[in-house]
Coordinates of N, CA and C in Angstrom, one line a residue:
Chain A
D1 N 0.9 -1.2 0.0 CA 0.0 0.0 0.0 C 0.9 1.2 0.0
T2 N 0.5 2.2 -0.8 CA 1.4 3.4 -1.0 C 0.9 4.6 -0.2
G3 N -0.1 4.5 0.6 CA -0.6 5.6 1.4 C -1.8 6.2 0.8
V4 N -2.1 7.4 1.2 CA -3.3 8.1 0.7 C -3.0 8.7 -0.6
S5 N -3.9 8.4 -1.6 CA -3.7 8.9 -2.9 C -4.8 9.9 -3.3
Q6 N -4.4 11.1 -3.9 CA -5.3 12.1 -4.3 C -5.1 12.4 -5.8
N7 N -6.2 12.5 -6.5 CA -6.2 12.9 -7.9 C -7.3 13.9 -8.3
P8 N -7.0 14.8 -9.2 CA -5.7 15.1 -9.7 C -4.8 15.8 -8.7
R9 N -3.5 16.0 -9.0 CA -2.7 16.8 -8.2 C -2.9 18.3 -8.4
H10 N -3.2 18.6 -9.6 CA -3.4 20.1 -9.9 C -4.7 20.2 -10.8
K11 N -5.5 21.2 -10.5 CA -6.6 21.5 -11.4 C -6.8 23.0 -11.6
I12 N -6.9 23.4 -12.8 CA -7.2 24.8 -13.1 C -8.5 24.8 -13.8
T13 N -9.4 25.6 -13.3 CA -10.7 25.7 -13.9 C -11.2 27.1 -14.0
K14 N -12.2 27.3 -14.9 CA -12.8 28.6 -15.0 C -13.9 28.8 -14.0
R15 N -14.0 30.0 -13.5 CA -15.1 30.3 -12.6 C -16.4 29.9 -13.1
G16 N -17.2 29.2 -12.2 CA -18.5 28.8 -12.7 C -18.6 27.3 -13.1
Q17 N -17.4 26.7 -13.3 CA -17.4 25.3 -13.7 C -17.4 24.4 -12.4
N18 N -17.8 23.2 -12.7 CA -17.8 22.2 -11.6 C -16.5 21.4 -11.6
V19 N -16.0 21.0 -10.5 CA -14.8 20.2 -10.4 C -15.1 19.0 -9.4
T20 N -14.4 17.9 -9.6 CA -14.5 16.8 -8.7 C -13.1 16.2 -8.4
F21 N -12.8 16.0 -7.2 CA -11.5 15.4 -6.7 C -11.8 14.1 -6.1
R22 N -10.8 13.2 -6.2 CA -10.9 11.9 -5.7 C -9.8 11.6 -4.7
C23 N -10.2 10.8 -3.7 CA -9.2 10.4 -2.6 C -9.4 8.9 -2.4
D24 N -8.2 8.2 -2.5 CA -8.2 6.8 -2.2 C -7.4 6.7 -0.9
P25 N -8.1 6.2 0.2 CA -7.4 6.2 1.5 C -6.6 4.9 1.6
I26 N -5.8 4.8 2.7 CA -5.2 3.5 3.0 C -6.2 2.4 3.2
S27 N -6.0 1.3 2.6 CA -7.1 0.3 2.4 C -7.9 -0.1 3.6
E28 N -7.2 -0.3 4.8 CA -8.0 -0.8 5.9 C -8.5 0.3 6.8
H29 N -8.4 1.6 6.4 CA -8.8 2.7 7.2 C -10.3 3.0 7.0
N30 N -11.0 3.1 8.2 CA -12.4 3.3 8.2 C -12.8 4.8 8.1
R31 N -11.9 5.7 8.6 CA -12.2 7.1 8.6 C -11.5 7.8 7.5
L32 N -12.2 8.8 6.9 CA -11.7 9.6 5.8 C -12.1 11.0 6.0
Y33 N -11.1 11.9 5.9 CA -11.3 13.3 6.2 C -10.9 14.2 5.0
W34 N -11.7 15.3 4.8 CA -11.3 16.3 3.8 C -11.0 17.6 4.6
Y35 N -9.9 18.2 4.1 CA -9.5 19.5 4.7 C -9.2 20.5 3.5
R36 N -9.3 21.8 3.8 CA -8.9 22.8 2.8 C -7.8 23.6 3.4
Q37 N -6.8 24.0 2.6 CA -5.7 24.8 3.1 C -5.4 25.9 2.1
T38 N -5.4 27.2 2.6 CA -5.1 28.3 1.8 C -3.7 28.8 2.2
L39 N -3.1 29.6 1.4 CA -1.7 30.0 1.6 C -1.4 30.6 3.0
G40 N -0.5 30.1 3.7 CA -0.1 30.7 5.0 C -1.0 30.3 6.2
Q41 N -2.0 29.4 5.9 CA -2.9 29.0 6.9 C -2.7 27.5 7.2
G42 N -3.2 27.0 8.3 CA -3.2 25.6 8.6 C -4.4 25.0 7.9
P43 N -4.5 23.7 7.7 CA -5.6 23.0 7.1 C -6.9 23.3 8.0
E44 N -8.0 23.5 7.2 CA -9.3 23.7 7.9 C -10.2 22.5 7.6
F45 N -10.9 22.0 8.6 CA -11.7 20.8 8.4 C -12.9 21.1 7.6
L46 N -13.2 20.2 6.7 CA -14.4 20.3 5.8 C -15.5 19.2 6.2
T47 N -15.1 18.0 6.2 CA -16.0 16.9 6.5 C -15.3 15.6 6.8
Y48 N -16.0 14.6 7.4 CA -15.3 13.3 7.5 C -16.4 12.2 7.5
F49 N -15.9 11.0 7.1 CA -16.7 9.8 6.9 C -16.2 8.8 7.8
Q50 N -17.1 8.0 8.3 CA -16.7 6.7 9.0 C -17.4 5.7 8.2
N51 N -16.6 4.9 7.5 CA -17.0 4.0 6.5 C -17.8 4.8 5.4
E52 N -19.0 4.5 5.1 CA -19.7 5.2 4.1 C -20.6 6.4 4.6
A53 N -20.6 6.5 6.0 CA -21.5 7.5 6.6 C -20.7 8.8 6.8
Q54 N -21.3 9.9 6.3 CA -20.8 11.2 6.5 C -21.2 11.7 7.9
L55 N -20.3 11.8 8.8 CA -20.6 12.0 10.2 C -20.6 13.5 10.7
E56 N -19.8 14.3 10.0 CA -19.7 15.7 10.4 C -19.3 16.5 9.2
K57 N -19.9 17.7 9.2 CA -19.6 18.7 8.1 C -19.4 20.0 8.7
S58 N -18.3 20.7 8.3 CA -18.0 22.0 8.8 C -19.0 23.0 8.1
R59 N -19.1 24.2 8.8 CA -19.9 25.2 8.2 C -19.3 25.8 7.0
L60 N -18.0 25.5 6.8 CA -17.2 25.9 5.6 C -17.8 25.2 4.4
L61 N -18.4 24.1 4.6 CA -18.9 23.3 3.5 C -20.2 23.8 3.0
S62 N -20.2 24.8 2.1 CA -21.4 25.4 1.6 C -22.2 24.4 0.8
D63 N -23.4 24.9 0.4 CA -24.2 24.0 -0.4 C -23.6 23.7 -1.8
R64 N -22.6 24.4 -2.2 CA -21.9 24.1 -3.5 C -21.0 22.9 -3.4
F65 N -20.7 22.5 -2.2 CA -19.7 21.4 -1.9 C -20.5 20.2 -1.6
S66 N -20.1 19.1 -2.1 CA -20.7 17.8 -1.7 C -19.6 16.7 -1.7
A67 N -19.7 15.9 -0.7 CA -18.7 14.8 -0.6 C -19.4 13.5 -0.5
E68 N -18.8 12.4 -1.1 CA -19.4 11.1 -1.0 C -18.3 10.1 -0.7
R69 N -18.8 9.0 -0.2 CA -17.9 7.8 0.0 C -18.8 6.6 -0.1
P70 N -19.2 6.3 -1.4 CA -20.3 5.4 -1.6 C -20.1 4.0 -1.1
K71 N -19.0 3.4 -1.1 CA -18.8 2.0 -0.7 C -17.8 2.0 0.5
G72 N -17.6 3.1 1.1 CA -16.7 3.1 2.3 C -15.2 2.9 1.9
S73 N -14.9 3.1 0.6 CA -13.5 3.0 0.2 C -13.1 4.4 -0.3
F74 N -13.0 4.7 -1.6 CA -12.6 6.0 -2.1 C -13.7 7.0 -1.8
S75 N -13.3 8.3 -1.9 CA -14.2 9.4 -1.7 C -14.1 10.4 -2.8
T76 N -15.1 11.1 -3.1 CA -15.0 12.3 -4.0 C -15.5 13.5 -3.3
L77 N -14.9 14.6 -3.7 CA -15.4 15.9 -3.3 C -15.7 16.8 -4.5
E78 N -16.9 17.2 -4.6 CA -17.3 18.0 -5.8 C -17.6 19.4 -5.4
I79 N -17.1 20.4 -6.2 CA -17.5 21.8 -6.0 C -18.2 22.2 -7.2
Q80 N -19.4 22.7 -7.0 CA -20.2 23.2 -8.1 C -20.1 24.7 -8.2
R81 N -20.2 25.2 -9.4 CA -20.2 26.7 -9.7 C -19.0 27.3 -9.0
T82 N -17.8 26.9 -9.3 CA -16.6 27.3 -8.6 C -16.5 28.8 -8.6
E83 N -15.9 29.3 -7.5 CA -15.6 30.8 -7.3 C -14.1 30.9 -7.1
Q84 N -13.6 32.1 -7.3 CA -12.2 32.3 -7.1 C -11.8 32.1 -5.6
G85 N -12.7 32.3 -4.7 CA -12.4 32.0 -3.3 C -12.2 30.5 -3.0
D86 N -12.6 29.7 -3.9 CA -12.4 28.2 -3.7 C -11.0 27.8 -4.0
S87 N -10.2 28.7 -4.6 CA -8.8 28.3 -4.9 C -8.1 28.0 -3.6
A88 N -7.5 26.8 -3.5 CA -6.9 26.3 -2.3 C -6.3 24.9 -2.6
M89 N -5.6 24.4 -1.6 CA -5.2 23.0 -1.6 C -6.2 22.2 -0.8
Y90 N -6.7 21.1 -1.5 CA -7.7 20.3 -0.8 C -7.0 19.0 -0.4
L91 N -7.0 18.7 0.9 CA -6.3 17.6 1.5 C -7.2 16.5 2.0
C92 N -6.8 15.3 1.7 CA -7.6 14.1 2.2 C -6.7 13.4 3.2
A93 N -7.3 12.8 4.2 CA -6.6 12.0 5.2 C -7.4 10.8 5.6
S94 N -6.7 9.8 6.1 CA -7.5 8.6 6.6 C -6.9 8.1 7.8
S95 N -7.7 7.4 8.6 CA -7.2 6.8 9.8 C -8.0 5.5 10.2
L96 N -7.5 4.8 11.1 CA -8.4 3.7 11.6 C -9.5 4.2 12.5
L97 N -10.3 3.4 12.9 CA -11.5 3.8 13.7 C -11.2 4.2 15.1
T98 N -10.2 3.6 15.7 CA -9.9 3.8 17.1 C -9.3 5.2 17.3
E99 N -9.5 5.8 18.5 CA -9.2 7.2 18.8 C -7.7 7.4 18.7
N100 N -6.9 6.5 19.3 CA -5.4 6.7 19.4 C -4.7 6.1 18.2
T101 N -5.0 6.7 17.1 CA -4.4 6.2 15.9 C -4.0 7.4 15.0
E102 N -2.9 7.2 14.2 CA -2.4 8.3 13.4 C -3.3 8.5 12.2
A103 N -3.4 9.8 11.8 CA -4.0 10.2 10.6 C -2.9 10.4 9.5
F104 N -3.2 9.9 8.3 CA -2.2 10.0 7.2 C -2.8 10.8 6.1
F105 N -2.0 11.8 5.6 CA -2.5 12.7 4.6 C -2.0 12.3 3.2
G106 N -2.8 12.6 2.2 CA -2.3 12.6 0.8 C -1.5 13.8 0.4
Q107 N -1.1 13.9 -0.8 CA -0.3 15.0 -1.3 C -1.2 16.2 -1.7
G108 N -2.5 16.0 -1.7 CA -3.4 17.2 -1.9 C -3.7 17.4 -3.4
T109 N -4.8 18.1 -3.6 CA -5.1 18.6 -4.9 C -5.1 20.1 -4.9
R110 N -4.3 20.7 -5.7 CA -4.2 22.2 -5.8 C -5.2 22.7 -6.8
L111 N -6.2 23.4 -6.3 CA -7.3 24.0 -7.2 C -7.0 25.5 -7.4
T112 N -7.0 25.9 -8.7 CA -6.9 27.3 -9.1 C -8.1 27.6 -9.9
V113 N -8.9 28.6 -9.5 CA -10.1 29.0 -10.2 C -9.7 30.4 -10.8
V114 N -9.8 30.5 -12.2 CA -9.4 31.7 -12.9 C -10.7 32.4 -13.5
Chain B
K1 N -15.1 25.3 20.8 CA -14.3 25.1 19.6 C -12.8 25.1 19.9
Q2 N -12.1 24.1 19.4 CA -10.7 24.0 19.7 C -10.0 25.1 18.9
E3 N -9.1 25.8 19.6 CA -8.2 26.8 19.0 C -6.8 26.4 19.2
V4 N -6.0 26.4 18.2 CA -4.6 26.0 18.3 C -3.7 27.2 17.9
T5 N -2.7 27.4 18.7 CA -1.7 28.5 18.5 C -0.3 27.9 18.4
Q6 N 0.5 28.3 17.4 CA 1.8 27.8 17.4 C 2.8 29.0 17.4
I7 N 3.8 28.9 18.2 CA 4.8 29.9 18.4 C 6.2 29.3 18.3
P8 N 7.1 29.9 17.6 CA 7.0 31.1 16.8 C 6.3 30.8 15.4
A9 N 5.9 31.9 14.7 CA 5.3 31.7 13.4 C 6.3 31.3 12.4
A10 N 7.5 31.8 12.6 CA 8.6 31.6 11.7 C 9.9 31.6 12.5
L11 N 10.9 30.8 12.0 CA 12.1 30.6 12.7 C 13.2 30.3 11.7
S12 N 14.4 31.1 11.8 CA 15.5 30.9 10.9 C 16.7 30.7 11.8
V13 N 17.4 29.6 11.6 CA 18.5 29.2 12.4 C 19.7 28.6 11.5
P14 N 20.9 28.7 12.0 CA 22.0 28.0 11.3 C 22.0 26.5 11.7
E15 N 22.5 25.8 10.7 CA 22.6 24.3 10.9 C 23.3 23.9 12.2
G16 N 22.7 22.9 12.9 CA 23.3 22.4 14.1 C 22.7 22.8 15.4
E17 N 21.8 23.8 15.3 CA 21.1 24.3 16.5 C 20.1 23.4 16.9
N18 N 19.8 23.3 18.2 CA 18.7 22.6 18.8 C 17.5 23.6 18.9
L19 N 16.3 23.1 18.5 CA 15.1 24.0 18.4 C 14.0 23.5 19.2
V20 N 13.1 24.4 19.7 CA 11.9 24.1 20.3 C 10.8 24.8 19.7
L21 N 9.8 24.1 19.2 CA 8.6 24.6 18.6 C 7.4 24.4 19.6
N22 N 6.6 25.5 19.8 CA 5.6 25.4 20.8 C 4.2 25.4 20.2
C23 N 3.3 24.6 20.8 CA 1.9 24.5 20.4 C 1.0 24.6 21.7
S24 N 0.0 25.4 21.6 CA -1.0 25.5 22.7 C -2.4 25.3 22.1
F25 N -3.2 24.7 22.9 CA -4.6 24.4 22.5 C -5.6 24.7 23.6
T26 N -6.8 25.0 23.3 CA -7.7 25.5 24.3 C -8.5 24.4 25.0
D27 N -8.8 23.3 24.3 CA -9.6 22.3 24.8 C -8.8 21.1 25.2
S28 N -8.6 20.8 26.5 CA -7.7 19.7 26.9 C -8.4 18.3 26.8
A29 N -9.6 18.2 26.4 CA -10.3 16.9 26.2 C -9.9 16.4 24.9
I30 N -8.7 15.8 24.8 CA -8.3 15.3 23.5 C -7.9 13.8 23.6
Y31 N -8.0 13.1 22.5 CA -7.6 11.7 22.4 C -6.1 11.6 22.3
N32 N -5.5 12.5 21.4 CA -4.1 12.5 21.1 C -3.7 13.8 20.4
L33 N -2.4 13.9 20.1 CA -1.9 15.1 19.4 C -0.9 14.6 18.4
Q34 N -1.0 15.1 17.2 CA 0.0 14.7 16.2 C 0.8 16.0 15.8
W35 N 2.1 15.7 15.5 CA 2.9 16.7 14.8 C 3.1 16.3 13.4
F36 N 3.0 17.3 12.5 CA 3.2 17.0 11.1 C 4.3 18.0 10.5
R37 N 4.8 17.6 9.4 CA 5.7 18.4 8.6 C 5.1 18.6 7.3
Q38 N 5.2 19.8 6.7 CA 4.7 20.1 5.4 C 5.7 20.9 4.6
D39 N 6.1 20.3 3.5 CA 7.0 21.0 2.5 C 6.2 21.8 1.6
P40 N 6.7 22.9 1.0 CA 6.0 23.8 0.2 C 5.2 23.1 -0.9
G41 N 3.9 23.3 -1.0 CA 3.1 22.8 -2.1 C 2.8 21.3 -2.0
K42 N 3.1 20.7 -0.8 CA 3.0 19.3 -0.6 C 1.9 19.0 0.5
G43 N 1.6 17.7 0.6 CA 0.7 17.3 1.7 C 1.5 17.2 3.0
L44 N 0.8 16.7 4.0 CA 1.3 16.6 5.4 C 2.0 15.3 5.6
T45 N 3.1 15.3 6.3 CA 3.8 14.0 6.7 C 3.7 13.9 8.2
S46 N 3.2 12.8 8.7 CA 3.1 12.6 10.1 C 4.5 12.4 10.7
L47 N 4.8 13.1 11.8 CA 6.1 13.0 12.4 C 6.0 12.1 13.7
L48 N 5.1 12.5 14.6 CA 4.9 11.9 15.9 C 3.4 12.0 16.3
L49 N 3.0 10.9 17.0 CA 1.7 10.9 17.6 C 1.9 10.7 19.1
I50 N 1.3 11.6 19.9 CA 1.4 11.4 21.3 C 0.0 11.1 21.8
Q51 N -0.2 10.0 22.5 CA -1.5 9.7 23.0 C -1.7 10.5 24.3
S52 N -3.0 10.7 24.6 CA -3.3 11.6 25.8 C -2.8 11.1 27.1
S53 N -2.5 9.8 27.2 CA -1.9 9.2 28.4 C -0.4 9.3 28.5
Q54 N 0.2 9.8 27.4 CA 1.7 9.8 27.3 C 2.2 11.3 27.6
R55 N 3.4 11.4 28.0 CA 4.0 12.7 28.3 C 5.0 13.0 27.2
E56 N 5.6 12.0 26.6 CA 6.7 12.2 25.6 C 6.6 11.1 24.5
Q57 N 7.2 11.5 23.3 CA 7.3 10.5 22.3 C 8.5 11.0 21.5
T58 N 9.4 10.0 21.1 CA 10.6 10.3 20.4 C 10.7 9.5 19.1
S59 N 11.3 10.2 18.1 CA 11.6 9.6 16.8 C 12.8 10.2 16.3
G60 N 14.0 9.5 16.4 CA 15.2 10.0 15.9 C 15.6 11.3 16.6
R61 N 15.8 12.4 15.8 CA 16.2 13.6 16.4 C 15.0 14.5 16.9
L62 N 13.8 13.9 16.8 CA 12.6 14.6 17.2 C 12.1 14.1 18.6
N63 N 11.7 15.0 19.4 CA 11.1 14.6 20.7 C 9.9 15.5 20.9
A64 N 8.7 15.0 21.1 CA 7.6 15.8 21.4 C 7.1 15.5 22.8
S65 N 6.7 16.5 23.5 CA 6.1 16.4 24.8 C 4.6 16.9 24.8
L66 N 3.9 16.4 25.8 CA 2.5 16.8 25.9 C 2.1 17.0 27.3
D67 N 1.6 18.2 27.6 CA 1.0 18.5 28.9 C -0.5 18.8 28.7
K68 N -1.3 17.8 28.7 CA -2.7 17.9 28.4 C -3.4 18.9 29.3
S69 N -3.1 18.9 30.5 CA -3.9 19.7 31.5 C -3.7 21.2 31.2
S70 N -2.5 21.5 30.8 CA -2.2 23.0 30.5 C -2.4 23.3 29.0
G71 N -2.8 22.3 28.2 CA -3.0 22.5 26.8 C -1.8 22.9 26.0
R72 N -0.7 22.2 26.3 CA 0.6 22.6 25.6 C 1.3 21.3 25.1
S73 N 2.0 21.5 24.0 CA 2.9 20.5 23.4 C 4.1 21.2 22.9
T74 N 5.2 20.6 22.9 CA 6.4 21.1 22.3 C 7.1 20.1 21.5
L75 N 7.7 20.5 20.4 CA 8.5 19.7 19.5 C 9.9 20.1 19.6
Y76 N 10.8 19.2 20.0 CA 12.2 19.5 20.1 C 12.9 18.9 18.9
I77 N 13.7 19.7 18.2 CA 14.5 19.1 17.1 C 16.0 19.3 17.5
A78 N 16.7 18.2 17.6 CA 18.1 18.2 17.9 C 18.9 18.3 16.7
A79 N 20.0 19.1 16.8 CA 21.0 19.2 15.8 C 20.4 19.4 14.4
S80 N 19.7 20.5 14.2 CA 19.0 20.8 13.0 C 19.8 20.7 11.8
Q81 N 19.2 20.3 10.7 CA 19.8 20.2 9.4 C 19.0 21.0 8.3
P82 N 19.7 21.4 7.2 CA 18.9 22.1 6.2 C 17.7 21.3 5.7
G83 N 17.8 20.0 5.7 CA 16.7 19.2 5.3 C 15.5 19.3 6.2
D84 N 15.7 19.8 7.4 CA 14.5 20.0 8.3 C 13.7 21.2 7.9
S85 N 14.1 22.0 7.0 CA 13.4 23.2 6.6 C 12.0 22.8 6.0
A86 N 11.0 23.3 6.7 CA 9.6 23.0 6.3 C 8.7 23.8 7.3
T87 N 7.4 23.6 7.1 CA 6.4 24.1 8.1 C 6.0 22.9 9.0
Y88 N 6.0 23.2 10.3 CA 5.6 22.2 11.3 C 4.3 22.5 11.9
L89 N 3.4 21.6 11.8 CA 2.0 21.8 12.3 C 1.7 20.8 13.4
C90 N 1.0 21.3 14.4 CA 0.5 20.5 15.5 C -1.0 20.4 15.4
A91 N -1.5 19.2 15.7 CA -3.0 19.0 15.6 C -3.5 18.1 16.7
P92 N -4.1 18.7 17.7 CA -4.8 17.9 18.7 C -6.0 17.3 18.1
F93 N -6.4 16.1 18.6 CA -7.6 15.4 18.2 C -8.6 15.5 19.3
P94 N -9.5 16.4 19.3 CA -10.5 16.6 20.4 C -11.4 15.4 20.4
R95 N -12.0 15.2 21.6 CA -12.9 14.1 21.8 C -14.2 14.3 21.0
Y96 N -14.6 15.5 20.7 CA -15.9 15.7 20.1 C -15.8 16.3 18.8
S97 N -14.7 16.1 18.1 CA -14.5 16.7 16.8 C -13.4 15.9 16.1
T98 N -12.7 16.6 15.1 CA -11.6 15.9 14.4 C -10.3 16.8 14.6
L99 N -9.2 16.3 13.9 CA -8.0 17.0 14.0 C -8.1 18.5 13.7
T100 N -7.6 19.3 14.6 CA -7.7 20.8 14.5 C -6.3 21.3 14.4
F101 N -6.0 22.2 13.4 CA -4.7 22.7 13.2 C -4.5 24.1 13.5
G102 N -3.2 24.4 13.9 CA -2.8 25.8 14.0 C -2.2 26.2 12.6
K103 N -1.6 27.4 12.6 CA -1.1 28.0 11.3 C 0.3 27.4 11.1
G104 N 0.9 26.8 12.1 CA 2.2 26.2 11.9 C 3.4 27.1 12.2
T105 N 4.5 26.5 12.3 CA 5.8 27.2 12.4 C 6.6 27.0 11.2
M106 N 7.0 28.0 10.4 CA 7.8 27.9 9.2 C 9.3 27.9 9.7
L107 N 10.0 26.8 9.4 CA 11.4 26.7 9.9 C 12.3 26.7 8.7
L108 N 13.4 27.5 8.8 CA 14.4 27.6 7.8 C 15.8 27.3 8.5
V109 N 16.4 26.3 8.0 CA 17.8 25.9 8.6 C 18.8 26.2 7.5
S110 N 19.7 27.1 7.7 CA 20.7 27.5 6.7 C 22.0 26.7 6.9
P111 N 22.6 26.3 5.8 CA 23.9 25.6 6.0 C 25.0 26.4 6.6

């Protein structure tokens, strides 16, 4: 297993377009997290899944954002009608179910909205 | 809501120095705390995980301590090297939420 994988690594899109990112977690990990990071800031929590259930969503996740994890394996994050303010690094992480376990992050998807 | 503060925001040192990076958090009801490293434009690499019942954790030249009751953690880097240059992030894992991050400490180690 090569760790958490995110695709694409980079995405440039025009304002108003829809984009979708994919995250493949470490295979036995039950939990999957999405974070967003802008320049000079720490990652901000967006949402997380336990298996296929979406258990928590941040208020940052507006109605233009939707995340799925249909079979409890990979996850997708879709942004509809992108805005310039959506430009950021989108990070995915995964961990086991137990509390005292490490979270492992992917390399992120860099989104630029022009 | 968990708030995380990291001091200093930036640090520039010559190679070979021993360093201390500080992290404070407002909610002491945590399961654990992780320290991460982030290189420019990259994802996060986990360095150390300290469980709430532990006081210290060591990995090579890195040593992290945790004082949960006072809401503080420190990351000690011994004999710093240019390859240690990166942003270091701490993230407590609160009992009623998920990993929460500060803005990090940007470290530059010059040869």
